[in-house]
PDB file of C-alpha atoms in Angstrom:
ATOM      1  CA  UNK A   1      -3.362 -44.197 -47.763  1.00  0.00           C
ATOM      2  CA  UNK A   2      -6.749 -44.177 -49.453  1.00  0.00           C
ATOM      3  CA  UNK A   3      -7.265 -40.585 -48.332  1.00  0.00           C
ATOM      4  CA  UNK A   4      -3.931 -39.583 -49.835  1.00  0.00           C
ATOM      5  CA  UNK A   5      -4.755 -41.421 -53.063  1.00  0.00           C
ATOM      6  CA  UNK A   6      -8.174 -39.763 -53.354  1.00  0.00           C
ATOM      7  CA  UNK A   7      -6.691 -36.332 -52.611  1.00  0.00           C
ATOM      8  CA  UNK A   8      -4.001 -36.736 -55.273  1.00  0.00           C
ATOM      9  CA  UNK A   9      -6.501 -38.038 -57.826  1.00  0.00           C
ATOM     10  CA  UNK A  10      -8.719 -34.995 -57.174  1.00  0.00           C
ATOM     11  CA  UNK A  11      -5.747 -32.628 -57.560  1.00  0.00           C
ATOM     12  CA  UNK A  12      -4.753 -34.228 -60.855  1.00  0.00           C
ATOM     13  CA  UNK A  13      -8.317 -34.206 -62.128  1.00  0.00           C
ATOM     14  CA  UNK A  14      -8.716 -30.514 -61.237  1.00  0.00           C
ATOM     15  CA  UNK A  15      -5.411 -29.588 -62.852  1.00  0.00           C
ATOM     16  CA  UNK A  16      -5.539 -31.793 -65.964  1.00  0.00           C
ATOM     17  CA  UNK A  17      -9.187 -32.692 -66.450  1.00  0.00           C
ATOM     18  CA  UNK A  18      -8.629 -36.435 -65.952  1.00  0.00           C
ATOM     19  CA  UNK A  19      -6.237 -38.946 -64.421  1.00  0.00           C
ATOM     20  CA  UNK A  20      -4.155 -40.654 -67.112  1.00  0.00           C
ATOM     21  CA  UNK A  21      -2.646 -44.114 -66.758  1.00  0.00           C
ATOM     22  CA  UNK A  22       0.747 -42.506 -66.099  1.00  0.00           C
ATOM     23  CA  UNK A  23      -0.756 -40.228 -63.456  1.00  0.00           C
ATOM     24  CA  UNK A  24      -2.422 -43.234 -61.797  1.00  0.00           C
ATOM     25  CA  UNK A  25       0.913 -45.100 -61.759  1.00  0.00           C
ATOM     26  CA  UNK A  26       2.643 -42.078 -60.161  1.00  0.00           C
ATOM     27  CA  UNK A  27      -0.100 -41.798 -57.543  1.00  0.00           C
ATOM     28  CA  UNK A  28       0.245 -45.515 -56.810  1.00  0.00           C
ATOM     29  CA  UNK A  29       4.016 -45.112 -56.374  1.00  0.00           C
ATOM     30  CA  UNK A  30       3.520 -42.087 -54.117  1.00  0.00           C
ATOM     31  CA  UNK A  31       1.195 -44.091 -51.869  1.00  0.00           C
ATOM     32  CA  UNK A  32       3.566 -47.091 -51.756  1.00  0.00           C
ATOM     33  CA  UNK A  33       6.585 -44.950 -50.888  1.00  0.00           C
ATOM     34  CA  UNK A  34       4.594 -43.082 -48.237  1.00  0.00           C
ATOM     35  CA  UNK A  35       3.533 -46.408 -46.706  1.00  0.00           C
ATOM     36  CA  UNK A  36       7.142 -47.649 -46.833  1.00  0.00           C
ATOM     37  CA  UNK A  37       8.340 -44.566 -44.941  1.00  0.00           C
ATOM     38  CA  UNK A  38       5.578 -44.822 -42.352  1.00  0.00           C
ATOM     39  CA  UNK A  39       6.340 -48.504 -41.741  1.00  0.00           C
ATOM     40  CA  UNK A  40      10.067 -47.797 -41.384  1.00  0.00           C
ATOM     41  CA  UNK A  41       9.301 -45.026 -38.866  1.00  0.00           C
ATOM     42  CA  UNK A  42       6.983 -47.325 -36.947  1.00  0.00           C
ATOM     43  CA  UNK A  43       9.502 -50.158 -36.785  1.00  0.00           C
ATOM     44  CA  UNK A  44      12.296 -47.764 -35.810  1.00  0.00           C
ATOM     45  CA  UNK A  45      10.162 -46.412 -32.976  1.00  0.00           C
ATOM     46  CA  UNK A  46       8.968 -49.843 -31.806  1.00  0.00           C
ATOM     47  CA  UNK A  47      12.441 -51.382 -31.673  1.00  0.00           C
ATOM     48  CA  UNK A  48      14.164 -48.325 -30.249  1.00  0.00           C
ATOM     49  CA  UNK A  49      16.255 -50.084 -27.591  1.00  0.00           C
ATOM     50  CA  UNK A  50      16.704 -53.332 -29.505  1.00  0.00           C
ATOM     51  CA  UNK A  51      18.496 -52.070 -32.622  1.00  0.00           C
ATOM     52  CA  UNK A  52      22.159 -51.511 -33.200  1.00  0.00           C
ATOM     53  CA  UNK A  53      23.349 -48.115 -34.353  1.00  0.00           C
ATOM     54  CA  UNK A  54      23.819 -49.435 -37.888  1.00  0.00           C
ATOM     55  CA  UNK A  55      20.268 -50.863 -37.884  1.00  0.00           C
ATOM     56  CA  UNK A  56      18.881 -47.500 -36.771  1.00  0.00           C
ATOM     57  CA  UNK A  57      20.851 -45.740 -39.498  1.00  0.00           C
ATOM     58  CA  UNK A  58      19.563 -48.213 -42.086  1.00  0.00           C
ATOM     59  CA  UNK A  59      15.953 -47.580 -41.055  1.00  0.00           C
ATOM     60  CA  UNK A  60      16.576 -43.836 -40.977  1.00  0.00           C
ATOM     61  CA  UNK A  61      17.999 -44.083 -44.488  1.00  0.00           C
ATOM     62  CA  UNK A  62      14.905 -45.967 -45.637  1.00  0.00           C
ATOM     63  CA  UNK A  63      12.698 -43.201 -44.224  1.00  0.00           C
ATOM     64  CA  UNK A  64      14.704 -40.561 -46.107  1.00  0.00           C
ATOM     65  CA  UNK A  65      14.718 -42.650 -49.292  1.00  0.00           C
ATOM     66  CA  UNK A  66      10.950 -43.116 -49.101  1.00  0.00           C
ATOM     67  CA  UNK A  67      10.441 -39.349 -48.740  1.00  0.00           C
ATOM     68  CA  UNK A  68      12.746 -38.651 -51.672  1.00  0.00           C
ATOM     69  CA  UNK A  69      11.023 -41.209 -53.908  1.00  0.00           C
ATOM     70  CA  UNK A  70       7.571 -39.975 -52.894  1.00  0.00           C
ATOM     71  CA  UNK A  71       8.556 -36.390 -53.719  1.00  0.00           C
ATOM     72  CA  UNK A  72      10.110 -37.461 -57.031  1.00  0.00           C
ATOM     73  CA  UNK A  73       6.829 -39.069 -58.063  1.00  0.00           C
ATOM     74  CA  UNK A  74       4.889 -35.998 -56.916  1.00  0.00           C
ATOM     75  CA  UNK A  75       7.029 -33.864 -59.225  1.00  0.00           C
ATOM     76  CA  UNK A  76       6.232 -36.240 -62.105  1.00  0.00           C
ATOM     77  CA  UNK A  77       2.547 -35.366 -61.695  1.00  0.00           C
ATOM     78  CA  UNK A  78       3.522 -31.782 -62.637  1.00  0.00           C
ATOM     79  CA  UNK A  79       0.913 -30.174 -60.391  1.00  0.00           C
ATOM     80  CA  UNK A  80       2.893 -27.047 -59.534  1.00  0.00           C
ATOM     81  CA  UNK A  81       1.350 -24.005 -61.093  1.00  0.00           C
ATOM     82  CA  UNK A  82       3.412 -21.027 -62.052  1.00  0.00           C
ATOM     83  CA  UNK A  83       2.228 -17.914 -60.271  1.00  0.00           C
ATOM     84  CA  UNK A  84       2.377 -14.507 -61.891  1.00  0.00           C
ATOM     85  CA  UNK A  85       3.644 -12.540 -58.906  1.00  0.00           C
ATOM     86  CA  UNK A  86       2.791  -9.189 -60.526  1.00  0.00           C
ATOM     87  CA  UNK A  87      -0.825 -10.211 -61.124  1.00  0.00           C
ATOM     88  CA  UNK A  88      -1.012 -11.412 -57.530  1.00  0.00           C
ATOM     89  CA  UNK A  89       0.348  -8.114 -56.242  1.00  0.00           C
ATOM     90  CA  UNK A  90      -2.076  -6.109 -58.405  1.00  0.00           C
ATOM     91  CA  UNK A  91      -4.989  -8.058 -56.894  1.00  0.00           C
ATOM     92  CA  UNK A  92      -3.777  -7.647 -53.317  1.00  0.00           C
ATOM     93  CA  UNK A  93      -5.626  -5.106 -51.171  1.00  0.00           C
ATOM     94  CA  UNK A  94      -3.875  -1.776 -50.965  1.00  0.00           C
ATOM     95  CA  UNK A  95      -2.831  -0.487 -47.565  1.00  0.00           C
ATOM     96  CA  UNK A  96      -3.874   3.143 -47.276  1.00  0.00           C
ATOM     97  CA  UNK A  97      -3.987   3.758 -43.549  1.00  0.00           C
ATOM     98  CA  UNK A  98      -0.829   3.055 -41.652  1.00  0.00           C
ATOM     99  CA  UNK A  99      -0.772   3.691 -37.933  1.00  0.00           C
ATOM    100  CA  UNK A 100       2.525   4.271 -36.254  1.00  0.00           C
TER     101      UNK A 100
END
């Protein structure tokens, strides 16, 4: 989890110049939800033959919920950059020789 935290902090710092208190709280939540999902997956795998179908569904639901909450907090960091597709295409190498 420390690697994930450091990676997210670096992304935020590169994008925004610094990590605000709100950003730090989002990163903390991301790490906690990721850990929650990993633990639920681990316990589901470890107790494979010992769980009832409803228990397995509950753990599966927790894994999905953890992913959803992690992604929600990632969106709050607002790290997605809008890409100007036309500028990208203008910078792309031009294909001049096409072999058939």
